[in-house]
Amino acid sequence: MSDTIFGPWSDDDRNDWGHKPQALQHRLHKDPLFSLDALGALIDDYPRQHYALVEVGAAGSDRRLWREGEIGSLTGVQVIEAIKQGRMWLNLRNVGKLVKDYRELLAQIFDEIGAEIPGYDTYDQTSGILISSPKAQVYYHIDLPGQSLWQLHGRKRVYVYPIDPPFLSEKQLEQIALYEVEVDIPYEKWYDEHADVFDVEPGQMLHWPLNAPHRVENFDSLNVSMTMEYWSDAIRRSNMINVANGLLRDKVGYRPRQRSLTGPAFYAKAALQAGVRRSGLLKKERKARRPVSFRLDGARLGQLIDIPEAAE
Ligand SMILES: [Fe+2]
């Protein structure tokens, strides 16, 4: 392929990768794959089980509103208009696995990163496209895989917090790995004084250290971003330790003291968490999928129609 996706990397860019929150330049906002028309067409054909539509609270409000809905009979272009008028986000999950053009783009991104960061071996890479309303927000949370955020349309403010207590404790990390409750970790307004804050524009991407808590506030514009996720051997091992230590703490009442990623303690924990995963114990305890409680209104774009919860 001709054009590189990233701009030129500086030595600082390479040294900071994975160690500090950082902003890099890219050209994807100019790629026809991310024009609003192309995204509308993508939504038209997107499989139901692979998207999430969520109504959220306004930026700056403390009330944590979060309810899931569906796009109903709207066309993709109408969905984007509805998001522009409302306060929600649509996540086209797994686009980097499901759709060929985006899959090729993702492969090129990882080729370019690999050329700059030798030995940075990742697998199971995927990407999603997040289309969100003016002034919508994404609450304080962490993600288990490695992650980055690529800004394509609109502007947003992204806060990235330190990976130590009280911003993130080992116990919280274990709970998230065990029960997948990403957005339920406590957040205090004063944390913001300790955050790296980025006002991102189309053509910028953010990358941060593994598990760094973050939250997002859109400015007054429709936002389109691509989120990229990946695993590496080190990330997978770290997650296995989180699950095993969480099990020891929660189920056995034992307070784990170490999180080494090699050696006998690691392999004992790897075996423990693998056994529990196979037993299906975790699946039962993990939260059930949230019910769908609204549908977009095709007659009044931006409005929602409540739908009664289906009986269990
Ligand atoms: Fe995230």
PDB file of C-alpha atoms and ligand atoms in Angstrom:
ATOM      1  CA  MET A   1       0.000   0.000   0.000  1.00  0.00           C
ATOM      2  CA  SER A   2       1.215   3.456  -0.803  1.00  0.00           C
ATOM      3  CA  ASP A   3       0.448   5.992   1.915  1.00  0.00           C
ATOM      4  CA  THR A   4       1.417   5.313   5.489  1.00  0.00           C
ATOM      5  CA  ILE A   5      -1.402   5.660   8.007  1.00  0.00           C
ATOM      6  CA  PHE A   6       0.715   7.223  10.749  1.00  0.00           C
ATOM      7  CA  GLY A   7       2.652  10.436  10.339  1.00  0.00           C
ATOM      8  CA  PRO A   8       6.401  10.310  11.039  1.00  0.00           C
ATOM      9  CA  TRP A   9       7.307   8.935  14.497  1.00  0.00           C
ATOM     10  CA  SER A  10       9.738  10.812  16.768  1.00  0.00           C
ATOM     11  CA  ASP A  11      12.066   9.083  19.241  1.00  0.00           C
ATOM     12  CA  ASP A  12       9.764  10.257  22.036  1.00  0.00           C
ATOM     13  CA  ASP A  13       6.781   8.678  20.269  1.00  0.00           C
ATOM     14  CA  ARG A  14       8.597   5.326  20.160  1.00  0.00           C
ATOM     15  CA  ASN A  15       9.873   5.550  23.736  1.00  0.00           C
ATOM     16  CA  ASP A  16       6.498   6.551  25.161  1.00  0.00           C
ATOM     17  CA  TRP A  17       4.537   3.773  23.417  1.00  0.00           C
ATOM     18  CA  GLY A  18       2.813   1.733  26.109  1.00  0.00           C
ATOM     19  CA  HIS A  19       4.482   3.685  28.916  1.00  0.00           C
ATOM     20  CA  LYS A  20       2.796   7.089  28.773  1.00  0.00           C
ATOM     21  CA  PRO A  21      -0.449   8.420  27.338  1.00  0.00           C
ATOM     22  CA  GLN A  22       0.477   9.880  23.962  1.00  0.00           C
ATOM     23  CA  ALA A  23      -1.047  11.476  20.861  1.00  0.00           C
ATOM     24  CA  LEU A  24       0.124  10.573  17.343  1.00  0.00           C
ATOM     25  CA  GLN A  25      -0.902  11.841  13.914  1.00  0.00           C
ATOM     26  CA  HIS A  26      -2.758   9.744  11.348  1.00  0.00           C
ATOM     27  CA  ARG A  27      -4.584  10.252   8.039  1.00  0.00           C
ATOM     28  CA  LEU A  28      -7.674   8.043   8.464  1.00  0.00           C
ATOM     29  CA  HIS A  29     -10.041  11.022   8.802  1.00  0.00           C
ATOM     30  CA  LYS A  30      -9.383  11.605   5.089  1.00  0.00           C
ATOM     31  CA  ASP A  31      -9.926   7.978   4.128  1.00  0.00           C
ATOM     32  CA  PRO A  32     -13.184   7.443   2.164  1.00  0.00           C
ATOM     33  CA  LEU A  33     -13.894   4.420   4.407  1.00  0.00           C
ATOM     34  CA  PHE A  34     -14.731   6.866   7.190  1.00  0.00           C
ATOM     35  CA  SER A  35     -16.829   9.405   5.296  1.00  0.00           C
ATOM     36  CA  LEU A  36     -20.302   9.800   6.792  1.00  0.00           C
ATOM     37  CA  ASP A  37     -21.837   8.292   3.646  1.00  0.00           C
ATOM     38  CA  ALA A  38     -19.598   5.221   3.873  1.00  0.00           C
ATOM     39  CA  LEU A  39     -20.432   4.871   7.571  1.00  0.00           C
ATOM     40  CA  GLY A  40     -24.150   5.157   6.783  1.00  0.00           C
ATOM     41  CA  ALA A  41     -23.838   2.294   4.311  1.00  0.00           C
ATOM     42  CA  LEU A  42     -21.874   0.287   6.871  1.00  0.00           C
ATOM     43  CA  ILE A  43     -24.673   0.731   9.447  1.00  0.00           C
ATOM     44  CA  ASP A  44     -27.283  -0.363   6.862  1.00  0.00           C
ATOM     45  CA  ASP A  45     -25.718  -3.821   6.677  1.00  0.00           C
ATOM     46  CA  TYR A  46     -24.362  -4.167  10.192  1.00  0.00           C
ATOM     47  CA  PRO A  47     -25.379  -7.391  11.991  1.00  0.00           C
ATOM     48  CA  ARG A  48     -27.544  -6.743  15.068  1.00  0.00           C
ATOM     49  CA  GLN A  49     -25.438  -8.838  17.426  1.00  0.00           C
ATOM     50  CA  HIS A  50     -22.357  -6.762  16.642  1.00  0.00           C
ATOM     51  CA  TYR A  51     -23.544  -3.269  17.429  1.00  0.00           C
ATOM     52  CA  ALA A  52     -24.408  -1.553  20.692  1.00  0.00           C
ATOM     53  CA  LEU A  53     -26.559   1.571  20.855  1.00  0.00           C
ATOM     54  CA  VAL A  54     -26.469   3.280  24.229  1.00  0.00           C
ATOM     55  CA  GLU A  55     -28.189   6.355  25.599  1.00  0.00           C
ATOM     56  CA  VAL A  56     -25.889   8.260  27.980  1.00  0.00           C
ATOM     57  CA  GLY A  57     -25.988  11.294  30.249  1.00  0.00           C
ATOM     58  CA  ALA A  58     -24.803  14.740  29.161  1.00  0.00           C
ATOM     59  CA  ALA A  59     -21.156  15.695  29.551  1.00  0.00           C
ATOM     60  CA  GLY A  60     -20.660  17.330  32.931  1.00  0.00           C
ATOM     61  CA  SER A  61     -23.686  15.677  34.537  1.00  0.00           C
ATOM     62  CA  ASP A  62     -22.972  13.282  37.387  1.00  0.00           C
ATOM     63  CA  ARG A  63     -25.982  11.088  36.765  1.00  0.00           C
ATOM     64  CA  ARG A  64     -24.892   7.820  35.238  1.00  0.00           C
ATOM     65  CA  LEU A  65     -27.517   7.113  32.621  1.00  0.00           C
ATOM     66  CA  TRP A  66     -26.840   4.025  30.519  1.00  0.00           C
ATOM     67  CA  ARG A  67     -29.516   2.196  28.596  1.00  0.00           C
ATOM     68  CA  GLU A  68     -29.327   0.053  25.535  1.00  0.00           C
ATOM     69  CA  GLY A  69     -31.473   0.329  22.449  1.00  0.00           C
ATOM     70  CA  GLU A  70     -31.740  -0.602  18.820  1.00  0.00           C
ATOM     71  CA  ILE A  71     -31.806   1.338  15.569  1.00  0.00           C
ATOM     72  CA  GLY A  72     -35.127  -0.088  14.358  1.00  0.00           C
ATOM     73  CA  SER A  73     -36.043   0.651  10.752  1.00  0.00           C
ATOM     74  CA  LEU A  74     -33.877   3.746  10.210  1.00  0.00           C
ATOM     75  CA  THR A  75     -31.335   3.861   7.388  1.00  0.00           C
ATOM     76  CA  GLY A  76     -27.689   4.252   8.331  1.00  0.00           C
ATOM     77  CA  VAL A  77     -27.671   7.898   7.267  1.00  0.00           C
ATOM     78  CA  GLN A  78     -30.784   8.524   9.431  1.00  0.00           C
ATOM     79  CA  VAL A  79     -29.118   6.772  12.366  1.00  0.00           C
ATOM     80  CA  ILE A  80     -26.158   9.140  12.118  1.00  0.00           C
ATOM     81  CA  GLU A  81     -28.555  12.115  11.988  1.00  0.00           C
ATOM     82  CA  ALA A  82     -30.444  10.753  15.026  1.00  0.00           C
ATOM     83  CA  ILE A  83     -27.185  10.461  16.946  1.00  0.00           C
ATOM     84  CA  LYS A  84     -26.334  14.024  15.958  1.00  0.00           C
ATOM     85  CA  GLN A  85     -29.662  15.208  17.425  1.00  0.00           C
ATOM     86  CA  GLY A  86     -29.712  12.982  20.513  1.00  0.00           C
ATOM     87  CA  ARG A  87     -27.399  11.924  23.331  1.00  0.00           C
ATOM     88  CA  MET A  88     -26.143   8.444  22.654  1.00  0.00           C
ATOM     89  CA  TRP A  89     -23.431   6.422  21.034  1.00  0.00           C
ATOM     90  CA  LEU A  90     -23.400   3.614  18.521  1.00  0.00           C
ATOM     91  CA  ASN A  91     -20.529   1.151  18.613  1.00  0.00           C
ATOM     92  CA  LEU A  92     -19.991  -0.934  15.501  1.00  0.00           C
ATOM     93  CA  ARG A  93     -18.029  -3.577  17.336  1.00  0.00           C
ATOM     94  CA  ASN A  94     -15.550  -5.845  15.611  1.00  0.00           C
ATOM     95  CA  VAL A  95     -15.635  -3.933  12.328  1.00  0.00           C
ATOM     96  CA  GLY A  96     -11.945  -4.769  11.974  1.00  0.00           C
ATOM     97  CA  LYS A  97     -12.801  -8.448  11.985  1.00  0.00           C
ATOM     98  CA  LEU A  98     -16.118  -8.452  10.167  1.00  0.00           C
ATOM     99  CA  VAL A  99     -15.537  -6.166   7.178  1.00  0.00           C
ATOM    100  CA  LYS A 100     -12.684  -6.718   4.718  1.00  0.00           C
ATOM    101  CA  ASP A 101     -11.652  -3.107   4.025  1.00  0.00           C
ATOM    102  CA  TYR A 102     -11.414  -2.272   7.723  1.00  0.00           C
ATOM    103  CA  ARG A 103      -9.610  -5.542   8.405  1.00  0.00           C
ATOM    104  CA  GLU A 104      -6.947  -4.634   5.834  1.00  0.00           C
ATOM    105  CA  LEU A 105      -6.588  -1.202   7.338  1.00  0.00           C
ATOM    106  CA  LEU A 106      -6.080  -2.690  10.783  1.00  0.00           C
ATOM    107  CA  ALA A 107      -3.421  -5.059   9.439  1.00  0.00           C
ATOM    108  CA  GLN A 108      -1.589  -2.110   7.920  1.00  0.00           C
ATOM    109  CA  ILE A 109      -1.768  -0.204  11.223  1.00  0.00           C
ATOM    110  CA  PHE A 110      -0.153  -3.093  13.084  1.00  0.00           C
ATOM    111  CA  ASP A 111       2.499  -3.490  10.379  1.00  0.00           C
ATOM    112  CA  GLU A 112       3.399   0.151  10.812  1.00  0.00           C
ATOM    113  CA  ILE A 113       3.475  -0.080  14.607  1.00  0.00           C
ATOM    114  CA  GLY A 114       5.603  -3.239  14.380  1.00  0.00           C
ATOM    115  CA  ALA A 115       8.113  -1.415  12.182  1.00  0.00           C
ATOM    116  CA  GLU A 116       8.468   1.360  14.795  1.00  0.00           C
ATOM    117  CA  ILE A 117       8.308  -0.734  17.973  1.00  0.00           C
ATOM    118  CA  PRO A 118      10.402  -3.862  17.380  1.00  0.00           C
ATOM    119  CA  GLY A 119       9.241  -6.943  19.284  1.00  0.00           C
ATOM    120  CA  TYR A 120       5.757  -5.525  19.787  1.00  0.00           C
ATOM    121  CA  ASP A 121       3.943  -8.741  18.926  1.00  0.00           C
ATOM    122  CA  THR A 122       0.176  -8.562  19.132  1.00  0.00           C
ATOM    123  CA  TYR A 123      -2.673 -10.819  18.111  1.00  0.00           C
ATOM    124  CA  ASP A 124      -6.464 -10.896  18.058  1.00  0.00           C
ATOM    125  CA  GLN A 125      -6.489  -7.275  16.933  1.00  0.00           C
ATOM    126  CA  THR A 126      -9.839  -5.721  16.268  1.00  0.00           C
ATOM    127  CA  SER A 127     -11.424  -2.322  15.875  1.00  0.00           C
ATOM    128  CA  GLY A 128     -14.797  -0.737  16.376  1.00  0.00           C
ATOM    129  CA  ILE A 129     -16.327   2.466  15.091  1.00  0.00           C
ATOM    130  CA  LEU A 130     -17.911   4.669  17.698  1.00  0.00           C
ATOM    131  CA  ILE A 131     -20.394   7.298  16.515  1.00  0.00           C
ATOM    132  CA  SER A 132     -21.493   9.574  19.337  1.00  0.00           C
ATOM    133  CA  SER A 133     -23.653  12.621  19.947  1.00  0.00           C
ATOM    134  CA  PRO A 134     -22.534  16.158  20.634  1.00  0.00           C
ATOM    135  CA  LYS A 135     -21.817  16.468  24.373  1.00  0.00           C
ATOM    136  CA  ALA A 136     -22.221  12.746  25.001  1.00  0.00           C
ATOM    137  CA  GLN A 137     -19.845  11.171  27.483  1.00  0.00           C
ATOM    138  CA  VAL A 138     -18.201   7.846  28.178  1.00  0.00           C
ATOM    139  CA  TYR A 139     -17.808   7.272  31.905  1.00  0.00           C
ATOM    140  CA  TYR A 140     -14.614   6.495  33.797  1.00  0.00           C
ATOM    141  CA  HIS A 141     -13.594   2.926  33.020  1.00  0.00           C
ATOM    142  CA  ILE A 142     -10.745   0.674  32.061  1.00  0.00           C
ATOM    143  CA  ASP A 143     -10.316  -1.846  29.274  1.00  0.00           C
ATOM    144  CA  LEU A 144      -8.591  -5.210  29.625  1.00  0.00           C
ATOM    145  CA  PRO A 145      -6.920  -5.426  26.191  1.00  0.00           C
ATOM    146  CA  GLY A 146      -4.434  -2.929  24.797  1.00  0.00           C
ATOM    147  CA  GLN A 147      -6.309  -0.003  23.270  1.00  0.00           C
ATOM    148  CA  SER A 148      -6.111   3.135  21.230  1.00  0.00           C
ATOM    149  CA  LEU A 149      -8.561   5.766  20.043  1.00  0.00           C
ATOM    150  CA  TRP A 150      -8.500   7.278  16.561  1.00  0.00           C
ATOM    151  CA  GLN A 151     -10.382  10.521  16.024  1.00  0.00           C
ATOM    152  CA  LEU A 152     -12.176  10.798  12.651  1.00  0.00           C
ATOM    153  CA  HIS A 153     -14.931  13.446  12.949  1.00  0.00           C
ATOM    154  CA  GLY A 154     -15.683  16.076  15.588  1.00  0.00           C
ATOM    155  CA  ARG A 155     -13.771  16.931  18.752  1.00  0.00           C
ATOM    156  CA  LYS A 156     -13.669  15.398  22.190  1.00  0.00           C
ATOM    157  CA  ARG A 157     -11.782  15.716  25.455  1.00  0.00           C
ATOM    158  CA  VAL A 158     -10.157  12.531  26.710  1.00  0.00           C
ATOM    159  CA  TYR A 159      -8.903  12.156  30.283  1.00  0.00           C
ATOM    160  CA  VAL A 160      -6.337   9.409  30.919  1.00  0.00           C
ATOM    161  CA  TYR A 161      -5.573   8.614  34.567  1.00  0.00           C
ATOM    162  CA  PRO A 162      -2.632   6.933  36.337  1.00  0.00           C
ATOM    163  CA  ILE A 163      -2.684   3.151  36.742  1.00  0.00           C
ATOM    164  CA  ASP A 164      -2.028   3.231  40.518  1.00  0.00           C
ATOM    165  CA  PRO A 165      -4.424   3.508  43.489  1.00  0.00           C
ATOM    166  CA  PRO A 166      -6.728   5.247  44.074  1.00  0.00           C
ATOM    167  CA  PHE A 167      -7.349   5.618  40.324  1.00  0.00           C
ATOM    168  CA  LEU A 168      -7.072   1.876  39.820  1.00  0.00           C
ATOM    169  CA  SER A 169      -6.370  -0.757  42.476  1.00  0.00           C
ATOM    170  CA  GLU A 170      -5.340  -4.354  41.903  1.00  0.00           C
ATOM    171  CA  LYS A 171      -8.579  -5.431  43.519  1.00  0.00           C
ATOM    172  CA  GLN A 172     -10.646  -3.390  41.048  1.00  0.00           C
ATOM    173  CA  LEU A 173      -8.655  -4.772  38.150  1.00  0.00           C
ATOM    174  CA  GLU A 174      -9.290  -8.305  39.400  1.00  0.00           C
ATOM    175  CA  GLN A 175     -13.017  -7.628  39.758  1.00  0.00           C
ATOM    176  CA  ILE A 176     -13.198  -6.319  36.207  1.00  0.00           C
ATOM    177  CA  ALA A 177     -11.300  -9.318  34.853  1.00  0.00           C
ATOM    178  CA  LEU A 178     -13.546 -11.696  36.823  1.00  0.00           C
ATOM    179  CA  TYR A 179     -16.963 -10.152  36.326  1.00  0.00           C
ATOM    180  CA  GLU A 180     -16.534  -7.764  33.379  1.00  0.00           C
ATOM    181  CA  VAL A 181     -17.945  -4.700  35.101  1.00  0.00           C
ATOM    182  CA  GLU A 182     -15.866  -2.107  33.247  1.00  0.00           C
ATOM    183  CA  VAL A 183     -17.849   0.997  34.042  1.00  0.00           C
ATOM    184  CA  ASP A 184     -18.515   0.316  37.699  1.00  0.00           C
ATOM    185  CA  ILE A 185     -15.234   1.506  39.190  1.00  0.00           C
ATOM    186  CA  PRO A 186     -15.422   4.515  41.480  1.00  0.00           C
ATOM    187  CA  TYR A 187     -14.554   7.936  40.113  1.00  0.00           C
ATOM    188  CA  GLU A 188     -14.080  11.235  41.935  1.00  0.00           C
ATOM    189  CA  LYS A 189     -14.018  14.644  40.297  1.00  0.00           C
ATOM    190  CA  TRP A 190     -10.601  15.448  41.809  1.00  0.00           C
ATOM    191  CA  TYR A 191      -9.045  12.569  39.864  1.00  0.00           C
ATOM    192  CA  ASP A 192      -9.095  14.945  36.887  1.00  0.00           C
ATOM    193  CA  GLU A 193      -6.246  16.972  38.416  1.00  0.00           C
ATOM    194  CA  HIS A 194      -4.057  13.889  37.965  1.00  0.00           C
ATOM    195  CA  ALA A 195      -5.145  13.036  34.450  1.00  0.00           C
ATOM    196  CA  ASP A 196      -3.393  13.628  31.157  1.00  0.00           C
ATOM    197  CA  VAL A 197      -5.997  15.593  29.222  1.00  0.00           C
ATOM    198  CA  PHE A 198      -6.144  15.567  25.421  1.00  0.00           C
ATOM    199  CA  ASP A 199      -8.456  17.645  23.236  1.00  0.00           C
ATOM    200  CA  VAL A 200      -8.459  15.426  20.188  1.00  0.00           C
ATOM    201  CA  GLU A 201      -9.298  16.379  16.638  1.00  0.00           C
ATOM    202  CA  PRO A 202      -9.673  14.403  13.416  1.00  0.00           C
ATOM    203  CA  GLY A 203      -6.219  13.128  12.448  1.00  0.00           C
ATOM    204  CA  GLN A 204      -5.073  12.351  15.990  1.00  0.00           C
ATOM    205  CA  MET A 205      -4.881   9.004  17.734  1.00  0.00           C
ATOM    206  CA  LEU A 206      -4.347   8.356  21.436  1.00  0.00           C
ATOM    207  CA  HIS A 207      -2.581   5.397  22.964  1.00  0.00           C
ATOM    208  CA  TRP A 208      -2.090   4.803  26.684  1.00  0.00           C
ATOM    209  CA  PRO A 209      -0.558   2.270  29.090  1.00  0.00           C
ATOM    210  CA  LEU A 210      -2.412  -1.020  29.547  1.00  0.00           C
ATOM    211  CA  ASN A 211      -5.498  -0.701  31.799  1.00  0.00           C
ATOM    212  CA  ALA A 212      -5.134   3.070  32.269  1.00  0.00           C
ATOM    213  CA  PRO A 213      -8.536   4.402  33.423  1.00  0.00           C
ATOM    214  CA  HIS A 214     -10.029   6.941  31.043  1.00  0.00           C
ATOM    215  CA  ARG A 215     -13.184   8.875  30.331  1.00  0.00           C
ATOM    216  CA  VAL A 216     -14.393  10.973  27.432  1.00  0.00           C
ATOM    217  CA  GLU A 217     -16.489  14.108  26.984  1.00  0.00           C
ATOM    218  CA  ASN A 218     -17.543  15.129  23.512  1.00  0.00           C
ATOM    219  CA  PHE A 219     -17.524  18.775  22.605  1.00  0.00           C
ATOM    220  CA  ASP A 220     -20.563  20.175  20.807  1.00  0.00           C
ATOM    221  CA  SER A 221     -20.092  18.157  17.605  1.00  0.00           C
ATOM    222  CA  LEU A 222     -21.011  14.779  16.207  1.00  0.00           C
ATOM    223  CA  ASN A 223     -18.062  12.499  16.947  1.00  0.00           C
ATOM    224  CA  VAL A 224     -16.757   9.519  15.044  1.00  0.00           C
ATOM    225  CA  SER A 225     -13.814   7.597  16.433  1.00  0.00           C
ATOM    226  CA  MET A 226     -12.256   4.235  15.799  1.00  0.00           C
ATOM    227  CA  THR A 227     -11.258   2.183  18.810  1.00  0.00           C
ATOM    228  CA  MET A 228      -8.564  -0.400  18.316  1.00  0.00           C
ATOM    229  CA  GLU A 229      -7.998  -3.360  20.621  1.00  0.00           C
ATOM    230  CA  TYR A 230      -5.307  -6.008  20.728  1.00  0.00           C
ATOM    231  CA  TRP A 231      -3.725  -8.658  22.889  1.00  0.00           C
ATOM    232  CA  SER A 232      -0.126  -9.669  23.383  1.00  0.00           C
ATOM    233  CA  ASP A 233       1.397 -12.498  25.346  1.00  0.00           C
ATOM    234  CA  ALA A 234       2.183 -10.122  28.221  1.00  0.00           C
ATOM    235  CA  ILE A 235      -1.360  -8.711  28.230  1.00  0.00           C
ATOM    236  CA  ARG A 236      -2.883 -12.196  28.204  1.00  0.00           C
ATOM    237  CA  ARG A 237      -0.676 -13.317  31.093  1.00  0.00           C
ATOM    238  CA  SER A 238      -1.514 -10.192  33.042  1.00  0.00           C
ATOM    239  CA  ASN A 239      -5.217 -10.883  32.559  1.00  0.00           C
ATOM    240  CA  MET A 240      -4.860 -14.514  33.651  1.00  0.00           C
ATOM    241  CA  ILE A 241      -3.195 -13.303  36.849  1.00  0.00           C
ATOM    242  CA  ASN A 242      -6.003 -10.789  37.410  1.00  0.00           C
ATOM    243  CA  VAL A 243      -8.612 -13.533  37.100  1.00  0.00           C
ATOM    244  CA  ALA A 244      -6.688 -15.969  39.310  1.00  0.00           C
ATOM    245  CA  ASN A 245      -5.928 -13.387  42.005  1.00  0.00           C
ATOM    246  CA  GLY A 246      -9.551 -12.276  41.894  1.00  0.00           C
ATOM    247  CA  LEU A 247     -10.685 -15.859  42.420  1.00  0.00           C
ATOM    248  CA  LEU A 248      -8.288 -16.332  45.326  1.00  0.00           C
ATOM    249  CA  ARG A 249      -9.455 -13.114  46.942  1.00  0.00           C
ATOM    250  CA  ASP A 250     -13.173 -13.570  46.285  1.00  0.00           C
ATOM    251  CA  LYS A 251     -13.759 -17.288  46.535  1.00  0.00           C
ATOM    252  CA  VAL A 252     -11.014 -18.463  48.862  1.00  0.00           C
ATOM    253  CA  GLY A 253     -10.549 -15.375  51.020  1.00  0.00           C
ATOM    254  CA  TYR A 254      -6.829 -15.410  50.316  1.00  0.00           C
ATOM    255  CA  ARG A 255      -5.044 -12.118  49.780  1.00  0.00           C
ATOM    256  CA  PRO A 256      -2.815 -12.503  46.719  1.00  0.00           C
ATOM    257  CA  ARG A 257       0.607 -10.988  47.231  1.00  0.00           C
ATOM    258  CA  GLN A 258       2.224 -11.264  43.869  1.00  0.00           C
ATOM    259  CA  ARG A 259       1.496 -10.945  40.218  1.00  0.00           C
ATOM    260  CA  SER A 260       4.592 -12.386  38.571  1.00  0.00           C
ATOM    261  CA  LEU A 261       4.039 -13.282  34.949  1.00  0.00           C
ATOM    262  CA  THR A 262       6.432 -16.279  34.903  1.00  0.00           C
ATOM    263  CA  GLY A 263       7.535 -19.078  37.213  1.00  0.00           C
ATOM    264  CA  PRO A 264       5.656 -21.604  39.362  1.00  0.00           C
ATOM    265  CA  ALA A 265       3.239 -19.096  40.918  1.00  0.00           C
ATOM    266  CA  PHE A 266       2.197 -17.924  37.474  1.00  0.00           C
ATOM    267  CA  TYR A 267       1.603 -21.445  36.166  1.00  0.00           C
ATOM    268  CA  ALA A 268      -0.392 -22.443  39.260  1.00  0.00           C
ATOM    269  CA  LYS A 269      -2.606 -19.404  38.748  1.00  0.00           C
ATOM    270  CA  ALA A 270      -2.859 -20.001  35.014  1.00  0.00           C
ATOM    271  CA  ALA A 271      -4.130 -23.512  35.767  1.00  0.00           C
ATOM    272  CA  LEU A 272      -6.551 -22.246  38.424  1.00  0.00           C
ATOM    273  CA  GLN A 273      -8.186 -19.653  36.185  1.00  0.00           C
ATOM    274  CA  ALA A 274      -8.299 -22.054  33.219  1.00  0.00           C
ATOM    275  CA  GLY A 275     -10.116 -24.649  35.366  1.00  0.00           C
ATOM    276  CA  VAL A 276     -12.685 -22.134  36.530  1.00  0.00           C
ATOM    277  CA  ARG A 277     -13.200 -20.791  33.012  1.00  0.00           C
ATOM    278  CA  ARG A 278     -13.850 -24.308  31.734  1.00  0.00           C
ATOM    279  CA  SER A 279     -16.285 -25.017  34.552  1.00  0.00           C
ATOM    280  CA  GLY A 280     -18.521 -22.171  33.394  1.00  0.00           C
ATOM    281  CA  LEU A 281     -18.642 -20.736  36.910  1.00  0.00           C
ATOM    282  CA  LEU A 282     -17.632 -17.292  35.723  1.00  0.00           C
ATOM    283  CA  LYS A 283     -20.141 -17.179  32.913  1.00  0.00           C
ATOM    284  CA  LYS A 284     -22.981 -17.645  35.339  1.00  0.00           C
ATOM    285  CA  GLU A 285     -21.753 -14.873  37.605  1.00  0.00           C
ATOM    286  CA  ARG A 286     -20.963 -12.378  34.903  1.00  0.00           C
ATOM    287  CA  LYS A 287     -23.686  -9.855  34.406  1.00  0.00           C
ATOM    288  CA  ALA A 288     -26.378 -10.758  31.980  1.00  0.00           C
ATOM    289  CA  ARG A 289     -26.572  -8.562  28.896  1.00  0.00           C
ATOM    290  CA  ARG A 290     -28.466  -5.396  29.621  1.00  0.00           C
ATOM    291  CA  PRO A 291     -31.991  -5.409  28.219  1.00  0.00           C
ATOM    292  CA  VAL A 292     -32.882  -3.344  25.176  1.00  0.00           C
ATOM    293  CA  SER A 293     -35.255  -0.608  26.315  1.00  0.00           C
ATOM    294  CA  PHE A 294     -35.607   1.856  23.437  1.00  0.00           C
ATOM    295  CA  ARG A 295     -35.700   2.151  19.671  1.00  0.00           C
ATOM    296  CA  LEU A 296     -34.805   5.172  17.506  1.00  0.00           C
ATOM    297  CA  ASP A 297     -37.788   7.170  16.301  1.00  0.00           C
ATOM    298  CA  GLY A 298     -37.730   7.361  12.497  1.00  0.00           C
ATOM    299  CA  ALA A 299     -40.244  10.225  12.406  1.00  0.00           C
ATOM    300  CA  ARG A 300     -38.423  12.451  14.907  1.00  0.00           C
ATOM    301  CA  LEU A 301     -34.690  11.889  14.506  1.00  0.00           C
ATOM    302  CA  GLY A 302     -32.911  12.100  17.844  1.00  0.00           C
ATOM    303  CA  GLN A 303     -35.996  11.004  19.812  1.00  0.00           C
ATOM    304  CA  LEU A 304     -36.321   7.578  21.412  1.00  0.00           C
ATOM    305  CA  ILE A 305     -39.292   5.261  21.683  1.00  0.00           C
ATOM    306  CA  ASP A 306     -39.422   3.231  24.894  1.00  0.00           C
ATOM    307  CA  ILE A 307     -39.990  -0.455  24.420  1.00  0.00           C
ATOM    308  CA  PRO A 308     -41.227  -2.597  27.264  1.00  0.00           C
ATOM    309  CA  GLU A 309     -38.732  -5.036  28.714  1.00  0.00           C
ATOM    310  CA  ALA A 310     -39.230  -8.517  27.413  1.00  0.00           C
ATOM    311  CA  ALA A 311     -40.208 -11.015  30.101  1.00  0.00           C
ATOM    312  CA  GLU A 312     -37.372 -13.347  31.163  1.00  0.00           C
TER     313      GLU A 312
HETATM  314 FE    FE B   1     -12.266   2.539  26.810  1.00  0.00          FE
END
